Amino acid sequence: MEKWDVVIVGAGPGGSYAAKTAAEAGLRTVFFERGRKPGEKNSSGCGLGQRWWRDFPEVMEAVTRMPSYRKVEMVVINMVDEDLRLRFRCGTNGSDLCAGRFPNRKGMEGASVYRMDLDPYLAELAVKAGAELRTSTLVTDVIMENGQVKGVRTERGEPVYAEVVIAADGAMSTMARRSGMRNRWGGGCTNVLQLDYACDEEMMDDVIGDAEWCWFGGAVGYQVNFRSSFHISVGGGWLDRDLKGYRRHDDLKSLIDVPAFQAMCRAVKARPREFQAHLLPWLKRPVKSYTGGMMLVGDAAGFPCPLEAEGVWHACYSGKIAAETAAWAISRGDVSENALSEYEKRWKASFLGKEHEFGEEFVDIWEGAIMNREKALEQLQLMLEFTMLQPFSIVFDWADAHMDCFNHHLRHFLELAPQFSDFGRTYLAPLARGVWPSNVKRILLMLKPRIPVLRNLSDRNYFRVMARLFRQLAPFLDPTAEQDAPLPRGSLEKRGGERR
Amino acid sequence: MSEGRIDFKSLVKRVDADKTGDFISYDPEKCDGCGLCAVICPFKLWSVKEGKARLAPRYQELCLECASCWEICEREAIDFSYPRGGTGVVIEYG
């Protein structure tokens, strides 16, 4: 009978990082991959955010030497309208504050790299650490005894026993389903179409530079740029929404039909070369991530970021925590469901948990205002009017006397403003609890000298008066509130009186 | 470069597409003919005939292995596993 300390299903980033961590902890570890080699069945990819420099610096160093690597120093946002015309283009701002947050000023530096480069490298790290990799092997079932996962069964029917199973088998997770943890996601999951283009490397440098591109408004998609290629990823919308009127491929087709996109394709000499589709869990909150003898990591647990949908960091990060928890549980001789609840405690207390703290609010913004085409176009219109009010637009609008031009735009913006306040009330106000109490106080102190009746009060009394006048502020001004952390969920609703 | 000129099916690479085995199964008893599987499948491998979903007989050679049909089916009439290890779609970039 084959028995291991840890059996890992899947050699994607989550599985391989779990295997590396488990092997380094001295656990006898095997990990299974259904492709002929890791990366061959990959399902995404692959913009790596700045946080990689904090959490996996050695991996990022290696990434910068991979063939497909392109540095990411900014994200270029392309806003297109209903007729797919490019209306404006802006970029993220790499301030010193961001760059300086990590060592070597890496706080604004991300990376794009193909999964076909990344996955084999991560698997190799695990093998070097002592884990055994079995490729071309599909795991089809779990072995259950008294409600406890005891191992897995491969497609050839072979039983492989383990103290702990780590399921890193992706969005559809056969392990989660066969163990009865869940079935379909039943909402909160999208399908992504991804089209890859080979390009001219020099032209990529000249036209694209060290940047990711995004397309929003009348066409929505991510454009991940590699050394001599790029791909576009287009989410087909949440699978729980009413799809009756949905025409397949339309979202992808819209993006391909954008004239500015076609112009970029001509400039970099883009030639389509690969097409794939995959499920992407995009959840308001992750599901239960453990049962007796088994933990779920990465997409299997629904960990991808609720705001920008990166999942590779989340896979590696949760894989690491799961393997550490396995080592801890095995050393105590208890791998029951109760013992493995430690996994959830650990990831909730980590950066991963923090990221999901605002999942509900983040997903609402996408669902309501970005993936929803009608709403997205409304927001685009408001943004266009808003950009018309900034100095450069006023200087270069010479259709009329400049002050008149400004007033025409101001009037139009004010007419549209009620829509904007709807957006603010519905989607932005719920995020207010994320503003640190210390920053709320800073803002109030800036106002204090301008309020005649209050400016002579002590700061303490001023905050007390403000909390009484504006009930919504009370939770932020509560002296017992943690100063540099978001308020707990529900605190605004409870204390702040009316919301919405 | 318009979509009309991109042949998506030709952009999917496969290995041993004849050895994948059956990896999508379907229970007509549970199907209510809602047609969401036909809507969501990127390659139109599902259709609805006489009130029941029907899967293209040569789906193994065409399926993208995304499992969207499994996820979308509210009646849970569709079960999806994966092709045998080492067969099916191969992604060279990602």
Short mmCIF file of C-alpha atoms in Angstrom, two decimals, chain A residues 51-291:
data_model
loop_
_atom_site.label_atom_id
_atom_site.label_comp_id
_atom_site.label_asym_id
_atom_site.label_seq_id
_atom_site.Cartn_x
_atom_site.Cartn_y
_atom_site.Cartn_z
CA ARG A 51 3.42 41.79 -3.66
CA TRP A 52 5.45 38.94 -5.19
CA TRP A 53 8.60 40.91 -4.29
CA ARG A 54 7.50 40.89 -0.67
CA ASP A 55 6.37 37.27 -0.42
CA PHE A 56 8.33 35.32 -3.07
CA PRO A 57 11.40 37.41 -3.92
CA GLU A 58 13.46 34.41 -5.04
CA VAL A 59 10.73 33.38 -7.49
CA MET A 60 10.52 36.93 -8.86
CA GLU A 61 14.29 37.06 -9.39
CA ALA A 62 13.98 33.86 -11.46
CA VAL A 63 10.93 35.24 -13.32
CA THR A 64 12.97 38.21 -14.57
CA ARG A 65 15.25 35.73 -16.37
CA MET A 66 12.46 33.74 -18.07
CA PRO A 67 12.07 33.94 -21.86
CA SER A 68 8.61 35.50 -21.86
CA TYR A 69 9.27 38.02 -19.04
CA ARG A 70 8.21 41.64 -19.44
CA LYS A 71 8.53 44.11 -16.61
CA VAL A 72 5.35 45.92 -15.53
CA GLU A 73 5.79 49.45 -14.25
CA MET A 74 2.37 50.80 -15.09
CA VAL A 75 -1.06 49.73 -16.18
CA VAL A 76 -2.44 51.61 -19.18
CA ILE A 77 -6.21 51.98 -19.14
CA ASN A 78 -7.94 52.36 -22.52
CA MET A 79 -11.52 53.61 -22.30
CA VAL A 80 -13.67 52.94 -25.34
CA ASP A 81 -17.25 54.05 -25.93
CA GLU A 82 -20.34 52.32 -27.23
CA ASP A 83 -19.11 52.62 -30.83
CA LEU A 84 -15.77 51.10 -29.74
CA ARG A 85 -13.95 54.40 -30.30
CA LEU A 86 -11.05 55.07 -27.96
CA ARG A 87 -12.10 58.07 -25.84
CA PHE A 88 -9.24 58.41 -23.43
CA ARG A 89 -6.19 56.62 -22.20
CA CYS A 90 -4.62 56.97 -18.77
CA GLY A 91 -2.15 55.08 -16.66
CA THR A 92 -1.48 54.08 -13.08
CA ASN A 93 0.84 56.35 -11.18
CA GLY A 94 3.98 54.78 -9.74
CA SER A 95 4.58 57.18 -6.91
CA ASP A 96 7.58 57.07 -4.60
CA LEU A 97 5.23 56.04 -1.84
CA CYS A 98 4.35 52.78 -3.65
CA ALA A 99 7.83 52.07 -4.97
CA GLY A 100 9.45 52.59 -1.59
CA ARG A 101 7.16 50.19 0.23
CA PHE A 102 9.35 47.16 -0.64
CA PRO A 103 13.14 46.75 -0.62
CA ASN A 104 15.08 47.85 -3.74
CA ARG A 105 12.16 50.10 -4.73
CA LYS A 106 10.21 47.13 -6.08
CA GLY A 107 6.90 48.43 -4.72
CA MET A 108 5.69 49.47 -8.17
CA GLU A 109 7.24 46.68 -10.20
CA GLY A 110 5.27 43.69 -11.38
CA ALA A 111 5.98 41.07 -14.03
CA SER A 112 4.26 39.32 -16.89
CA VAL A 113 5.38 35.81 -17.64
CA TYR A 114 3.81 32.81 -19.36
CA ARG A 115 2.58 29.99 -17.18
CA MET A 116 4.48 27.71 -19.51
CA ASP A 117 7.64 29.36 -18.12
CA LEU A 118 6.50 29.76 -14.52
CA ASP A 119 4.85 26.41 -13.76
CA PRO A 120 7.75 24.11 -14.74
CA TYR A 121 10.11 26.31 -12.72
CA LEU A 122 7.93 26.10 -9.57
CA ALA A 123 7.52 22.34 -9.98
CA GLU A 124 11.29 22.01 -10.33
CA LEU A 125 11.74 23.87 -7.02
CA ALA A 126 9.50 21.29 -5.36
CA VAL A 127 11.35 18.36 -6.95
CA LYS A 128 14.69 19.82 -5.87
CA ALA A 129 13.31 20.10 -2.32
CA GLY A 130 12.60 16.36 -2.43
CA ALA A 131 8.97 16.06 -3.58
CA GLU A 132 8.08 13.42 -6.18
CA LEU A 133 6.26 14.63 -9.32
CA ARG A 134 4.01 12.29 -11.34
CA THR A 135 2.93 13.70 -14.69
CA SER A 136 0.34 12.49 -17.24
CA THR A 137 -1.72 11.25 -14.31
CA LEU A 138 -5.28 12.30 -13.70
CA VAL A 139 -6.53 11.97 -10.13
CA THR A 140 -10.18 11.01 -10.35
CA ASP A 141 -11.36 10.38 -6.81
CA VAL A 142 -10.75 10.76 -3.10
CA ILE A 143 -10.57 7.84 -0.70
CA MET A 144 -12.92 8.52 2.21
CA GLU A 145 -13.16 6.64 5.49
CA ASN A 146 -15.69 7.75 8.11
CA GLY A 147 -16.03 11.16 6.53
CA GLN A 148 -12.27 11.69 6.60
CA VAL A 149 -10.16 12.00 3.42
CA LYS A 150 -7.51 9.28 3.52
CA GLY A 151 -5.99 9.57 0.08
CA VAL A 152 -6.73 9.73 -3.63
CA ARG A 153 -7.31 7.38 -6.51
CA THR A 154 -5.76 7.87 -9.93
CA GLU A 155 -7.42 7.20 -13.29
CA ARG A 156 -5.81 3.75 -13.28
CA GLY A 157 -7.64 2.98 -10.04
CA GLU A 158 -4.48 3.00 -7.97
CA PRO A 159 -5.05 4.08 -4.36
CA VAL A 160 -2.50 6.52 -2.96
CA TYR A 161 -2.87 7.10 0.76
CA ALA A 162 -1.77 10.17 2.69
CA GLU A 163 -1.98 11.77 6.10
CA VAL A 164 -3.08 14.95 4.38
CA VAL A 165 -4.34 15.67 0.85
CA ILE A 166 -3.86 19.15 -0.58
CA ALA A 167 -6.27 19.82 -3.46
CA ALA A 168 -4.71 22.25 -5.92
CA ASP A 169 -6.83 21.01 -8.79
CA GLY A 170 -8.33 24.26 -10.01
CA ALA A 171 -11.73 25.86 -10.31
CA MET A 172 -13.57 22.61 -11.00
CA SER A 173 -11.73 20.77 -8.19
CA THR A 174 -12.58 17.10 -8.55
CA MET A 175 -11.28 16.62 -5.01
CA ALA A 176 -13.68 19.17 -3.49
CA ARG A 177 -16.58 17.61 -5.39
CA ARG A 178 -15.82 13.97 -4.73
CA SER A 179 -15.29 14.60 -1.03
CA GLY A 180 -18.69 16.27 -0.85
CA MET A 181 -17.31 19.67 0.15
CA ARG A 182 -19.14 21.37 -2.68
CA ASN A 183 -20.45 20.88 -6.18
CA ARG A 184 -20.83 23.72 -8.70
CA TRP A 185 -19.91 27.18 -7.54
CA GLY A 186 -23.52 28.12 -8.22
CA GLY A 187 -22.62 31.72 -8.89
CA GLY A 188 -19.54 33.81 -8.32
CA CYS A 189 -17.69 32.13 -11.15
CA THR A 190 -16.92 33.49 -14.59
CA ASN A 191 -15.52 31.93 -17.73
CA VAL A 192 -12.60 33.60 -19.42
CA LEU A 193 -11.67 33.45 -23.08
CA GLN A 194 -8.02 34.06 -23.78
CA LEU A 195 -6.45 34.81 -27.15
CA ASP A 196 -2.67 34.91 -27.53
CA TYR A 197 -0.79 36.85 -30.23
CA ALA A 198 2.82 36.50 -31.33
CA CYS A 199 4.40 39.93 -31.93
CA ASP A 200 7.56 41.68 -32.94
CA GLU A 201 9.73 42.12 -29.83
CA GLU A 202 11.22 45.48 -30.76
CA MET A 203 7.82 46.89 -31.61
CA MET A 204 6.48 45.63 -28.27
CA ASP A 205 9.18 47.69 -26.55
CA ASP A 206 8.43 50.75 -28.65
CA VAL A 207 4.63 50.64 -28.62
CA ILE A 208 3.76 48.91 -25.36
CA GLY A 209 6.79 49.40 -23.09
CA ASP A 210 6.89 48.01 -19.57
CA ALA A 211 3.15 47.98 -19.07
CA GLU A 212 -0.02 45.93 -18.87
CA TRP A 213 -2.97 47.26 -20.79
CA CYS A 214 -6.65 47.13 -19.88
CA TRP A 215 -9.69 47.90 -21.98
CA PHE A 216 -12.82 49.22 -20.30
CA GLY A 217 -16.14 50.76 -21.29
CA GLY A 218 -17.75 49.42 -24.48
CA ALA A 219 -15.26 46.52 -24.54
CA VAL A 220 -13.72 44.99 -21.43
CA GLY A 221 -10.57 42.90 -21.27
CA TYR A 222 -7.10 42.56 -19.83
CA GLN A 223 -4.15 42.70 -22.18
CA VAL A 224 -1.13 41.01 -20.61
CA ASN A 225 2.07 41.90 -22.44
CA PHE A 226 5.05 39.55 -22.71
CA ARG A 227 8.51 39.93 -24.22
CA SER A 228 7.47 39.33 -27.83
CA SER A 229 3.75 38.64 -27.52
CA PHE A 230 0.58 39.51 -25.64
CA HIS A 231 -2.73 37.92 -24.86
CA ILE A 232 -6.16 39.32 -24.19
CA SER A 233 -8.35 37.82 -21.47
CA VAL A 234 -12.02 38.52 -21.63
CA GLY A 235 -14.43 37.51 -18.89
CA GLY A 236 -17.74 36.32 -20.22
CA GLY A 237 -19.63 37.67 -17.22
CA TRP A 238 -20.68 35.85 -14.09
CA LEU A 239 -22.23 32.50 -14.86
CA ASP A 240 -25.05 33.11 -12.43
CA ARG A 241 -26.41 36.10 -14.29
CA ASP A 242 -29.22 35.82 -16.77
CA LEU A 243 -27.43 34.58 -19.86
CA LYS A 244 -30.44 34.23 -22.12
CA GLY A 245 -29.55 37.28 -24.15
CA TYR A 246 -25.84 36.63 -24.00
CA ARG A 247 -24.19 35.88 -27.32
CA ARG A 248 -21.04 33.83 -26.97
CA HIS A 249 -17.82 35.36 -28.06
CA ASP A 250 -19.42 38.82 -28.16
CA ASP A 251 -17.25 40.24 -25.42
CA LEU A 252 -14.09 38.97 -27.09
CA LYS A 253 -15.31 40.07 -30.50
CA SER A 254 -16.04 43.59 -29.23
CA LEU A 255 -12.47 43.97 -28.04
CA ILE A 256 -10.98 42.59 -31.26
CA ASP A 257 -13.14 45.02 -33.21
CA VAL A 258 -11.92 48.11 -31.34
CA PRO A 259 -10.08 50.19 -33.98
CA ALA A 260 -7.47 51.34 -31.43
CA PHE A 261 -6.82 47.69 -30.56
CA GLN A 262 -6.43 46.83 -34.24
CA ALA A 263 -4.05 49.75 -34.70
CA MET A 264 -1.94 48.48 -31.79
CA CYS A 265 -1.97 44.99 -33.37
CA ARG A 266 -0.67 46.40 -36.65
CA ALA A 267 2.02 48.39 -34.86
CA VAL A 268 3.41 45.36 -32.99
CA LYS A 269 2.80 43.01 -35.95
CA ALA A 270 0.45 40.81 -33.90
CA ARG A 271 -0.52 37.38 -35.22
CA PRO A 272 -3.10 35.24 -33.33
CA ARG A 273 -1.56 31.91 -32.31
CA GLU A 274 -3.34 30.31 -29.34
CA PHE A 275 -6.84 30.23 -27.92
CA GLN A 276 -7.98 28.88 -24.57
CA ALA A 277 -10.95 29.09 -22.20
CA HIS A 278 -11.17 28.51 -18.49
CA LEU A 279 -13.31 29.03 -15.41
CA LEU A 280 -12.31 31.72 -12.95
CA PRO A 281 -13.82 31.80 -9.47
CA TRP A 282 -14.44 35.46 -8.64
CA LEU A 283 -16.09 35.25 -5.28
CA LYS A 284 -17.43 37.72 -2.76
CA ARG A 285 -16.02 35.44 -0.13
CA PRO A 286 -14.03 32.19 -0.35
CA VAL A 287 -15.74 28.91 0.44
CA LYS A 288 -14.87 26.47 3.21
CA SER A 289 -11.28 25.48 2.55
CA TYR A 290 -10.76 22.36 4.66
CA THR A 291 -12.32 19.09 5.68
#
